[in-house]
Short mmCIF file of C-alpha atoms in Angstrom, two decimals:
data_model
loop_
_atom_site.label_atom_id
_atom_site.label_comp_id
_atom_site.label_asym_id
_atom_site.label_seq_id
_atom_site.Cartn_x
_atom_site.Cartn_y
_atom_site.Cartn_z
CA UNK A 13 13.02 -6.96 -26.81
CA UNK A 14 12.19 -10.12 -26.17
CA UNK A 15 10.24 -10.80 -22.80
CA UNK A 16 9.43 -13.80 -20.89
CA UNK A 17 6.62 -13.79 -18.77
CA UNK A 18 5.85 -16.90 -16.20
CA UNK A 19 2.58 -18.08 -15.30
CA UNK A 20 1.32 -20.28 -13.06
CA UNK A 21 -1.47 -21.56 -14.47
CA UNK A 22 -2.54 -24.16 -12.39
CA UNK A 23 -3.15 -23.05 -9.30
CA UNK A 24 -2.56 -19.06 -9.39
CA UNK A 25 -2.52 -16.96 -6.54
CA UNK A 26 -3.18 -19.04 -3.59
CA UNK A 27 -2.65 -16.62 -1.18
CA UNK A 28 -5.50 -14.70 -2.41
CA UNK A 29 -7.96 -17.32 -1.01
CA UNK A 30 -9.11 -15.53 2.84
CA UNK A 31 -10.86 -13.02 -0.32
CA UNK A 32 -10.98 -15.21 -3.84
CA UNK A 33 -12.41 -18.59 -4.54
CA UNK A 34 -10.24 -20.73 -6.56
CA UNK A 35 -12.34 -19.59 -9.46
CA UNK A 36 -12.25 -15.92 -8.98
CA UNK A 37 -8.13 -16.51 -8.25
CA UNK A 38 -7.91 -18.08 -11.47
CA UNK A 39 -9.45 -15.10 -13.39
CA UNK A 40 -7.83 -12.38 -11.38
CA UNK A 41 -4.42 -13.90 -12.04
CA UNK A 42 -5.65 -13.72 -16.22
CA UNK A 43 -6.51 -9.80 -15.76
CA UNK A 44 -2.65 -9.36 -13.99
CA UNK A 45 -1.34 -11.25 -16.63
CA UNK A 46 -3.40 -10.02 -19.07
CA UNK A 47 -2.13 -6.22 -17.88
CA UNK A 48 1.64 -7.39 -17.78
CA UNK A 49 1.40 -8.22 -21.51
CA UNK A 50 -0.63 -4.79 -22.62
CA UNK A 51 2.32 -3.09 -21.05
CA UNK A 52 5.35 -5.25 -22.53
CA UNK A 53 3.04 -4.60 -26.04
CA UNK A 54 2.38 -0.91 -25.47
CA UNK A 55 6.27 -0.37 -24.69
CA UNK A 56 7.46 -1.79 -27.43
CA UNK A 57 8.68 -5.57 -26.52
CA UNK A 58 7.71 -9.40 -27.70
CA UNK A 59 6.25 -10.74 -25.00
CA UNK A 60 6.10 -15.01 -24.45
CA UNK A 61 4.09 -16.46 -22.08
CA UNK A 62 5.87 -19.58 -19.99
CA UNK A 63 3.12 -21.28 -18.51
CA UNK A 64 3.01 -24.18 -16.36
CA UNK A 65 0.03 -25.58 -18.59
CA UNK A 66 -2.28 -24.53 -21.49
CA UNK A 67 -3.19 -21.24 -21.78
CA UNK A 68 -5.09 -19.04 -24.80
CA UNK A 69 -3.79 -15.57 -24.84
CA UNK A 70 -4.99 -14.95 -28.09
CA UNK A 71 -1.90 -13.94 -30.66
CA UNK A 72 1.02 -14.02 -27.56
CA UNK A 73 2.95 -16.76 -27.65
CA UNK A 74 2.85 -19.16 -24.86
CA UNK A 75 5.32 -22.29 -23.87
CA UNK A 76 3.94 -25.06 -21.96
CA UNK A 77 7.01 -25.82 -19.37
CA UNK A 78 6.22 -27.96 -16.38
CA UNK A 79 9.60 -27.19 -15.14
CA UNK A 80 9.86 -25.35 -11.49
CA UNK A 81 9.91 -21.34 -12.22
CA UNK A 82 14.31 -20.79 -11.96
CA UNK A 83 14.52 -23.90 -14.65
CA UNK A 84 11.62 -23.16 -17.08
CA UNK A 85 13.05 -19.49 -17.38
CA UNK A 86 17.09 -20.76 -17.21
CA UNK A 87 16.22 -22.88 -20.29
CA UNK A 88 15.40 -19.87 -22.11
CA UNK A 89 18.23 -17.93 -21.30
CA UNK A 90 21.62 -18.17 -22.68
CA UNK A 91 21.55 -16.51 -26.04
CA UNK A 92 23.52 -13.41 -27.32
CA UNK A 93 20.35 -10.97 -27.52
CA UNK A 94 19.03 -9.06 -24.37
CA UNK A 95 16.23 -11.19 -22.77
CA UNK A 96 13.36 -9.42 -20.31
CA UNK A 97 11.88 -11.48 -17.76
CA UNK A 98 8.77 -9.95 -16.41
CA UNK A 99 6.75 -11.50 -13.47
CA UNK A 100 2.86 -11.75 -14.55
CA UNK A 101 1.29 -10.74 -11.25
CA UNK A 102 2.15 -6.72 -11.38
CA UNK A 103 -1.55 -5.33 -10.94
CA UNK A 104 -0.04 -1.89 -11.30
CA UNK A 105 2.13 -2.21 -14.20
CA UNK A 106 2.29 0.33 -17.40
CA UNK A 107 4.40 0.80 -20.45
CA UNK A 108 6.40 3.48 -18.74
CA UNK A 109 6.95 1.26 -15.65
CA UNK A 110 8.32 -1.04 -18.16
CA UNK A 111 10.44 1.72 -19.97
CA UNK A 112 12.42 2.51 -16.47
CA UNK A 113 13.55 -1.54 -16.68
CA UNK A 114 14.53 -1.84 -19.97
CA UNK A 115 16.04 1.82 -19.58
CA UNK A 116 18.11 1.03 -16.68
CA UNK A 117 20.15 -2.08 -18.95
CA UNK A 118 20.62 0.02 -21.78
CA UNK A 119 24.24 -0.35 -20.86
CA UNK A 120 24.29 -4.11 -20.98
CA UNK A 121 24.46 -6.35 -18.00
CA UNK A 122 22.05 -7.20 -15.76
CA UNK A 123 19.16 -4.70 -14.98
CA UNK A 124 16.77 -5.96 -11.72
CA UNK A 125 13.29 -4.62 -10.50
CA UNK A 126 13.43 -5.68 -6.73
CA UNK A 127 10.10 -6.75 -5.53
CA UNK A 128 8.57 -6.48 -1.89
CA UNK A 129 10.04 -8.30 0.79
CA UNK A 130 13.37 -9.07 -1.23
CA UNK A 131 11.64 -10.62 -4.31
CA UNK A 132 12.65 -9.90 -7.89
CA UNK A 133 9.45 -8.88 -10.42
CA UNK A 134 11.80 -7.70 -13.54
CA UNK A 135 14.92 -8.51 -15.33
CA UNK A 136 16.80 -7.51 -18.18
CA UNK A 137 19.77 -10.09 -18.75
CA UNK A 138 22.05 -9.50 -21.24
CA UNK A 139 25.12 -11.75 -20.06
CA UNK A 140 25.05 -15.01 -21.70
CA UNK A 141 26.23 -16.85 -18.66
CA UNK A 142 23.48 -15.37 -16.26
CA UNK A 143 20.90 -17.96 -14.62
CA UNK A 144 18.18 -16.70 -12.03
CA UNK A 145 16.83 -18.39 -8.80
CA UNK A 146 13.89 -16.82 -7.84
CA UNK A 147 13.65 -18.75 -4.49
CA UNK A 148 15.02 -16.66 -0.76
CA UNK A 149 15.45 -13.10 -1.06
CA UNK A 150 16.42 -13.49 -4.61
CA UNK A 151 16.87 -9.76 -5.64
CA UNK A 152 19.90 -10.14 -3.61
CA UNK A 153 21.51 -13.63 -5.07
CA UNK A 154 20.27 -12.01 -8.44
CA UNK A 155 22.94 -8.86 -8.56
CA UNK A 156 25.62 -11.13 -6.96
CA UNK A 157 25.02 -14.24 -9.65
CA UNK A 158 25.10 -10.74 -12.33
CA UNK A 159 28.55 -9.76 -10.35
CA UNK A 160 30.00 -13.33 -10.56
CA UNK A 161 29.43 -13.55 -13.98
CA UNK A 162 31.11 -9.95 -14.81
CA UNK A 163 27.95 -8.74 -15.38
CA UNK A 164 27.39 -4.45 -14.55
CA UNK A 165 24.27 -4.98 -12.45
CA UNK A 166 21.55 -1.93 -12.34
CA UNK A 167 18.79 -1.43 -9.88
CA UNK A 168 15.03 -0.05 -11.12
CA UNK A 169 13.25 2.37 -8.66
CA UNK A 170 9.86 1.17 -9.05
CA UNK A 171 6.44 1.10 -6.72
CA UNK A 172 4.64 -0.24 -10.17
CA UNK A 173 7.72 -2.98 -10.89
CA UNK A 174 7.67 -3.82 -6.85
CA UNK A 175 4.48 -4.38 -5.99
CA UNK A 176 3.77 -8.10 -7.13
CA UNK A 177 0.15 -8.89 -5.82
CA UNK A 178 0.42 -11.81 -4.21
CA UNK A 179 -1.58 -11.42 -0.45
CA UNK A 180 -4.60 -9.51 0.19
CA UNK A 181 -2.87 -6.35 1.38
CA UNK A 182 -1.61 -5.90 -1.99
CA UNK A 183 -5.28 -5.24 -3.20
CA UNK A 184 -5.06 -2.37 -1.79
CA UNK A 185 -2.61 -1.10 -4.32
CA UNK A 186 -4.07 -2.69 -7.29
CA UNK A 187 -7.65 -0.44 -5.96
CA UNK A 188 -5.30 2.63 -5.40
CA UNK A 189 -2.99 2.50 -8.35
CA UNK A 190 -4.13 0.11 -11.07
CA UNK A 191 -4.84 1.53 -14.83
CA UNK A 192 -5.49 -2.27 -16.18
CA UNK A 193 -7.65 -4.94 -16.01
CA UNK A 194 -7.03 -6.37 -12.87
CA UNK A 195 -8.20 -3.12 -10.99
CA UNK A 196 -11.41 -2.89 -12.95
CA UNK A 197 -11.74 -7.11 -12.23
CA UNK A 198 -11.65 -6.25 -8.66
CA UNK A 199 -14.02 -3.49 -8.61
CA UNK A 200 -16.54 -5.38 -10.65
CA UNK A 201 -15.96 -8.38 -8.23
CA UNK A 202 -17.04 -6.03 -5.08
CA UNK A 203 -13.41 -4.71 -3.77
CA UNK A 204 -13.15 -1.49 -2.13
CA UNK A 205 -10.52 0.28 0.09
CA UNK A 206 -10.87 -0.18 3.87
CA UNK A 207 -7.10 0.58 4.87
CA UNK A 208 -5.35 -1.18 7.45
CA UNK A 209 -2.25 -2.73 8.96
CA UNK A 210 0.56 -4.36 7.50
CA UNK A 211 2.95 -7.12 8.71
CA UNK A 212 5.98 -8.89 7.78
CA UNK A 213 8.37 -10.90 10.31
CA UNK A 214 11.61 -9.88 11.10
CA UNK A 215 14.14 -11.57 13.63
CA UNK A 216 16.53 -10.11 16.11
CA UNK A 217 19.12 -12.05 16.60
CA UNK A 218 20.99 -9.82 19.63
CA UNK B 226 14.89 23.67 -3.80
CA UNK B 227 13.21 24.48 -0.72
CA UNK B 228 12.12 21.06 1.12
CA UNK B 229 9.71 21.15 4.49
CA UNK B 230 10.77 17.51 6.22
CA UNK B 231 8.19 17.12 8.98
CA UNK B 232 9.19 15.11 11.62
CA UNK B 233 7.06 14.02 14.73
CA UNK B 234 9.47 13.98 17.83
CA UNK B 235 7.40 13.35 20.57
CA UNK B 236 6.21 10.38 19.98
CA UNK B 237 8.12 9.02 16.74
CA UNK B 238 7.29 5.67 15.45
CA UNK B 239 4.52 3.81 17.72
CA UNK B 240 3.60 1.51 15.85
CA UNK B 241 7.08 -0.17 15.98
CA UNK B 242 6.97 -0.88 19.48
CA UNK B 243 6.48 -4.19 19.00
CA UNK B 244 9.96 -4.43 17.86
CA UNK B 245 11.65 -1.33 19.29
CA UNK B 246 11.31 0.29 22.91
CA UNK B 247 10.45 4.06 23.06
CA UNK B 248 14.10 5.11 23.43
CA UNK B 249 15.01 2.63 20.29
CA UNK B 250 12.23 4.21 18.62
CA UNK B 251 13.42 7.84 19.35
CA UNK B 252 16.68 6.67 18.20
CA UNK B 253 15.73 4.95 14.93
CA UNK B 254 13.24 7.77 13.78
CA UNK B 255 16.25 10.35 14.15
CA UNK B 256 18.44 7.98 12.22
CA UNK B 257 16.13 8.16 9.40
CA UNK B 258 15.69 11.61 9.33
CA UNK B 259 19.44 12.08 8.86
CA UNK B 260 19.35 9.79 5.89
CA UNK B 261 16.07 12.24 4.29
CA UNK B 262 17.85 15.19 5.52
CA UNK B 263 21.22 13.89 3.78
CA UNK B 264 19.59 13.18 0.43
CA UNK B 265 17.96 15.80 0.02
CA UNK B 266 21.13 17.97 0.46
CA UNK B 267 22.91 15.56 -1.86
CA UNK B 268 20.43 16.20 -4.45
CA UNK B 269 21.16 19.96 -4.19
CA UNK B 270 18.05 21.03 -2.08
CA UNK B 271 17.82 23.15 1.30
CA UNK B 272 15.80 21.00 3.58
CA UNK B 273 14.17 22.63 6.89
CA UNK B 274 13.09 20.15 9.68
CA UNK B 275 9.45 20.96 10.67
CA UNK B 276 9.73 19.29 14.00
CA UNK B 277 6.58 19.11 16.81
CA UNK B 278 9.27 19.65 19.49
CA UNK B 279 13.01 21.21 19.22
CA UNK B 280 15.51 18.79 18.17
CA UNK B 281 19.11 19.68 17.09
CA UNK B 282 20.15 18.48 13.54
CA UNK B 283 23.15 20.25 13.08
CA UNK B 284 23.41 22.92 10.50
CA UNK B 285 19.90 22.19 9.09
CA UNK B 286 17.06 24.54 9.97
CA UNK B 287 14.53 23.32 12.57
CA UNK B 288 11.06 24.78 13.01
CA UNK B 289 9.39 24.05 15.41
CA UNK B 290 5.73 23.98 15.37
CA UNK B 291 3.86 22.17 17.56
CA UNK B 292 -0.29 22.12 14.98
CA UNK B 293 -1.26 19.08 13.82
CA UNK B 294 1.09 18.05 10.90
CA UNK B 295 -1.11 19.60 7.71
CA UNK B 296 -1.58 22.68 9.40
CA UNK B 297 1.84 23.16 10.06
CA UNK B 298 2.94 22.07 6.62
CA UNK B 299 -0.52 24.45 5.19
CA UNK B 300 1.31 27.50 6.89
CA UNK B 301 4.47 27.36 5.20
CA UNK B 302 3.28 26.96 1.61
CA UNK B 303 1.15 29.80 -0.16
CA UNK B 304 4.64 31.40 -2.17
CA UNK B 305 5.68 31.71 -5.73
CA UNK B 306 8.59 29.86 -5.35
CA UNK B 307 7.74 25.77 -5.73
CA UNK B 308 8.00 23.78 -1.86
CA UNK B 309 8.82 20.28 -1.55
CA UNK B 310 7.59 18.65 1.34
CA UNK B 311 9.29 15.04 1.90
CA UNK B 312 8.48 12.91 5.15
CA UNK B 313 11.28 11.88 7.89
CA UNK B 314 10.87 7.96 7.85
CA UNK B 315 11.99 7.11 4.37
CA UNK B 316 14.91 4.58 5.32
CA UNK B 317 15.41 3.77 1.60
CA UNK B 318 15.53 7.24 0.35
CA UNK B 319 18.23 8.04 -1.88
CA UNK B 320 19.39 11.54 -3.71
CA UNK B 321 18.84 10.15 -6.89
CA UNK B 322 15.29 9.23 -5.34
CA UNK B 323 14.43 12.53 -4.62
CA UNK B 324 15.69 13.92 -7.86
CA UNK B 325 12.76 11.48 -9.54
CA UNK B 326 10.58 13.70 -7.47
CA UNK B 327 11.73 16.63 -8.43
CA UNK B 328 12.52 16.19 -11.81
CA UNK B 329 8.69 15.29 -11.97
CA UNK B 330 7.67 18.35 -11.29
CA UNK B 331 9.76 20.54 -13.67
CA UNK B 332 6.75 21.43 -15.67
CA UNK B 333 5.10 23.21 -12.59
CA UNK B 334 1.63 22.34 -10.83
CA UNK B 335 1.76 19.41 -8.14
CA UNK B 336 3.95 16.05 -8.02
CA UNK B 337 3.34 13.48 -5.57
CA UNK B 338 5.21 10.53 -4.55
CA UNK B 339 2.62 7.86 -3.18
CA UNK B 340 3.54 6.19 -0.05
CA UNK B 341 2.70 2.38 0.26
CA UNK B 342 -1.47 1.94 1.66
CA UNK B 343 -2.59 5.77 0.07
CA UNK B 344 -0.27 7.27 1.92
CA UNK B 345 1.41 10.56 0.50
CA UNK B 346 5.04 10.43 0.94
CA UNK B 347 7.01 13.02 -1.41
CA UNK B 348 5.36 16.73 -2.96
CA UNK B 349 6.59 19.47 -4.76
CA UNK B 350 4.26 22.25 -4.95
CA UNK B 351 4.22 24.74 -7.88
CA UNK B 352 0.93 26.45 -7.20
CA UNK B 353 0.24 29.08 -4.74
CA UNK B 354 -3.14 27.51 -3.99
CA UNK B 355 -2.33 24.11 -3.12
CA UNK B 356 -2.89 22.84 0.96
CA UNK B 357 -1.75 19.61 2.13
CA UNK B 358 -4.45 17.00 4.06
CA UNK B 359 -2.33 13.82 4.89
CA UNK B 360 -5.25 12.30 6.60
CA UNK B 361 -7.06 9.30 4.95
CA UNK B 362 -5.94 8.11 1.19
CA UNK B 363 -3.86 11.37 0.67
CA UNK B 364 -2.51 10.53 -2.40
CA UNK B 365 -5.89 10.39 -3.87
CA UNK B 366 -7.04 13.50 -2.09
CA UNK B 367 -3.41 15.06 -2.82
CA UNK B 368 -4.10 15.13 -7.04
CA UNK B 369 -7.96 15.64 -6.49
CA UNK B 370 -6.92 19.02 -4.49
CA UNK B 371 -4.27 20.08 -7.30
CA UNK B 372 -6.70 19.36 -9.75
CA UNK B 373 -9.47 21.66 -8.15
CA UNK B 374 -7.23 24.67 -8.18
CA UNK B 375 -6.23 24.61 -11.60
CA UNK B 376 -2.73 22.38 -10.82
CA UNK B 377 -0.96 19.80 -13.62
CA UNK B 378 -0.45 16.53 -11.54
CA UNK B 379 2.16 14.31 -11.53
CA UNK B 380 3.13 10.96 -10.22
CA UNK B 381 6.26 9.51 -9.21
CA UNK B 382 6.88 6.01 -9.46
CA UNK B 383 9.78 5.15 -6.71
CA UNK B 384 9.92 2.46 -4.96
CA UNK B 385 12.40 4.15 -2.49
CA UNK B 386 10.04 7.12 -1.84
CA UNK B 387 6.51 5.11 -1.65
CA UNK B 388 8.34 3.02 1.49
CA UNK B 389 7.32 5.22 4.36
CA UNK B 390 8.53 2.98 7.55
CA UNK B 391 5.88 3.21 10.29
CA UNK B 392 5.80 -0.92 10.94
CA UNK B 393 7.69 -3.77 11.44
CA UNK B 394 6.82 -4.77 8.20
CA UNK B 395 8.69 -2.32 6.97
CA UNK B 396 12.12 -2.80 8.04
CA UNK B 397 12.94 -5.52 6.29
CA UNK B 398 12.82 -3.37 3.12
CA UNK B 399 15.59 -1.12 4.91
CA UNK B 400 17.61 -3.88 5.82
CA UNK B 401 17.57 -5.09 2.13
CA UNK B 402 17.47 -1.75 0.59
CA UNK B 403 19.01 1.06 2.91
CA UNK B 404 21.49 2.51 2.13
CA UNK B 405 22.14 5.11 4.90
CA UNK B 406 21.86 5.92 8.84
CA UNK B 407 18.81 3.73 9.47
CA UNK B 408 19.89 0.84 7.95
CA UNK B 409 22.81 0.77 9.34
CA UNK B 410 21.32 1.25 12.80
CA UNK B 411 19.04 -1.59 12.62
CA UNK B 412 21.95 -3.82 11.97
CA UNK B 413 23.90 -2.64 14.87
CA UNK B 414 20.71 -2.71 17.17
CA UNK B 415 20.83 -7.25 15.87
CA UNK B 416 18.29 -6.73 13.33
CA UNK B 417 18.71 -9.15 10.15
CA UNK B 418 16.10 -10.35 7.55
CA UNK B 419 13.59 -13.26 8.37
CA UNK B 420 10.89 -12.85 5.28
CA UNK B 421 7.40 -13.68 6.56
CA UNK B 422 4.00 -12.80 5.38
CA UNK B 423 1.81 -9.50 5.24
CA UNK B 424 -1.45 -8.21 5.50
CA UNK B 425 -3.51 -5.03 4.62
CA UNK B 426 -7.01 -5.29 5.36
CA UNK B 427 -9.84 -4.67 2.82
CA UNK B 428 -13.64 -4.66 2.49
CA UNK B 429 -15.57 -6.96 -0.01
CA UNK B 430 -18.97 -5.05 -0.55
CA UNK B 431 -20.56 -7.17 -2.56
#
C-alpha cells in the first residue's frame, strides 16, 4: 500500500529542546523517520516522504510540499486505491505495529491509530471523499469526517502507533520500548531512564 | 481464565488529588475497577478482586489481603493452571483489550502488557516459577524474570492496556477513549477535555 509519511524538515521537534540542541533535534527526528520507513518497508508498503523541504532518504521517494500538514497530505488524497498516512515521529514503531493498522481497514473505510492526548499517528483511508485535519483533538473529527462521508471507521489498539515522541517524557518510551534507530540515537547521545511524573491539563467546568 | 485484579482501597489514587478530593478519588478508583472487572468477564474470564481492605463488588470474589501488592499477588500464583493478573485503574480497558492479552499468551510462558513509564499493567502467567516485582521498570524486570526461569515472553501492544490512570494526565485519555464506568463518571463529576502539555523526567549522562 501506498503510505504517506510527513516530515517537518525544517524545524523538527521543537519541543525536544529543554534536552536537544537544534542540531541533535534535527538528527533525532531523521532516526524516527528513518524507523517509520524501515517499518512501512519491512511490512510490506511504498512509503513517500512529504517533506516541508529537501530531504535525501536515499531510494524513498520524497515530495517537497510547503503546504501546512492537513493540505500537503489532502492533496494527495482522493484517488480510488487505499492510501496510509503514517506520522514520522513513532520512536517505537515496527512492521507488526504497522500490520495491526493496515489490518484493522481491511474492510475498507477509514482505519485510525489515535495518538496521545487525542492526536492521530496512523491512517488508512480508503473513501475517496475523506480529507484529514490534524489540528484539535483530531482522532475525534477524524472518525466523524470518516462517518460523514459513509465511511465504516475502525479504531487500532496501539502503545507503538500512540506514542508519537514529541516532549521529553516520551523519551522515556523510545529508551524503554524502541527496536530502531532512534533508541540507539538516544543512547549513543547520553539518554538514560530516570522515571518520573507526567502531566497534561484538564478543565473542570462544574 | 483465572484473573487476580489488585486493587488498593485504602488509599486509591493519590496522586490525583490535585484534581479529585479523597472521597472523589475513592469513588473514581471503584468506578474503574468495575469497568476491569466488567471486561474481563466480557471476555469470558473469572476475575477475583485482590483488595488491601474489604470492599463489596457484587458477585465477584474479593480477597482480601492486606502485604504489599507483589507479595500478595506472589502468593496466589505457583499453579499449573495459567493466572492473569490485570490492574484496577485501566479506564480504557476494553474486552477485546484483554483478549489481546490473552490471546498473547496462548503459546504458554509469560505475556505482559506494558503500562505507560515501565510500568507493568496486564500478565498472564503460564509457568509455575514466575513471581511478580511491580516495583521500578517492571516491565523490564517482568520478561528478564520469565526469561531466568526458562519462560517464552511475550508483549502486548495495546494502547488501552499500557494506560494505567494514576495522574491527571491521564484522564484526558479516558475522557477521549473510555468507554465504561470511569469515563462516564468523570463526565458527570464536570470533567471535559482541555489538551495541554506533558512531562516525564529523564537523565542525560553524558
Amino acid at each position: 500500500m501506498r503510505f504517506l509519511v510527513p516530515f517537518e524538515a525544517t524545524r523538527p521537534k521543537t519541543r525536544l529542546n529543554p534536552v536537544l540542541d537544534a542540531a541533535e533535534r534535527a538528527a533525532f527526528a531523521r532516526a524516527m523517520l528513518r524507523d517509520v520507513l524501515a517499518a512501512l518497508r519491512a511490512a510490506g508498503h511504498d512509503p513517500t516522504v512529504v517533506a516541508t523541504q529537501a530531504v535525501d532518504e536515499g531510494d524513498v521517494p520524497v515530495a517537497v510540499d510547503d503546504r501546512p500538514l492537513s493540505a500537503a497530505v489532502n492533496a494527495r488524497l482522493g484517488g480510488t486505491d487505499p492510501v496510509g498516512i503514517l506520522v514520522a515521529d513513532l520512536g517505537l514503531v515496527t512492521p507488526a505495529a504497522v500490520g495491526s493498522l493496515v489490518d484493522a481497514s481491511d474492510e475498507g473505510g477509514v482505519a485510525v491509530a489515535p495518538g496521545r492526548g487525542g492526536g492521530t499517528n496512523g491512517l488508512v483511508v480508503s473513501h475517496p471523499d475523506f480529507r484529514v485535519d490534524f489540528h484539535g483533538v483530531s482522532v475525534r473529527d477524524h472518525l466523524a469526517a470518516a462517518r460523514a462521508v459513509g465511511a465504516e471507521t475502525w479504531v487500532v489498539d496501539s502503545m507503538r502507533l500512540s506514542t508519537d515522541v514529541d516532549e521529553p517524557a516520551d523519551l522515556v518510551e523510545v529508551l524503554l520500548h524502541g527496536e530502531g534507530e532512534a533508541a540507539a540515537w538516544l543512547r549513543d547521545a547520553g539518554f538514560a531512564l530516570d522515571i518520573g511524573e507526567g502531566r497534561v491539563g484538564i478543565d473542570r467546568t462544574v
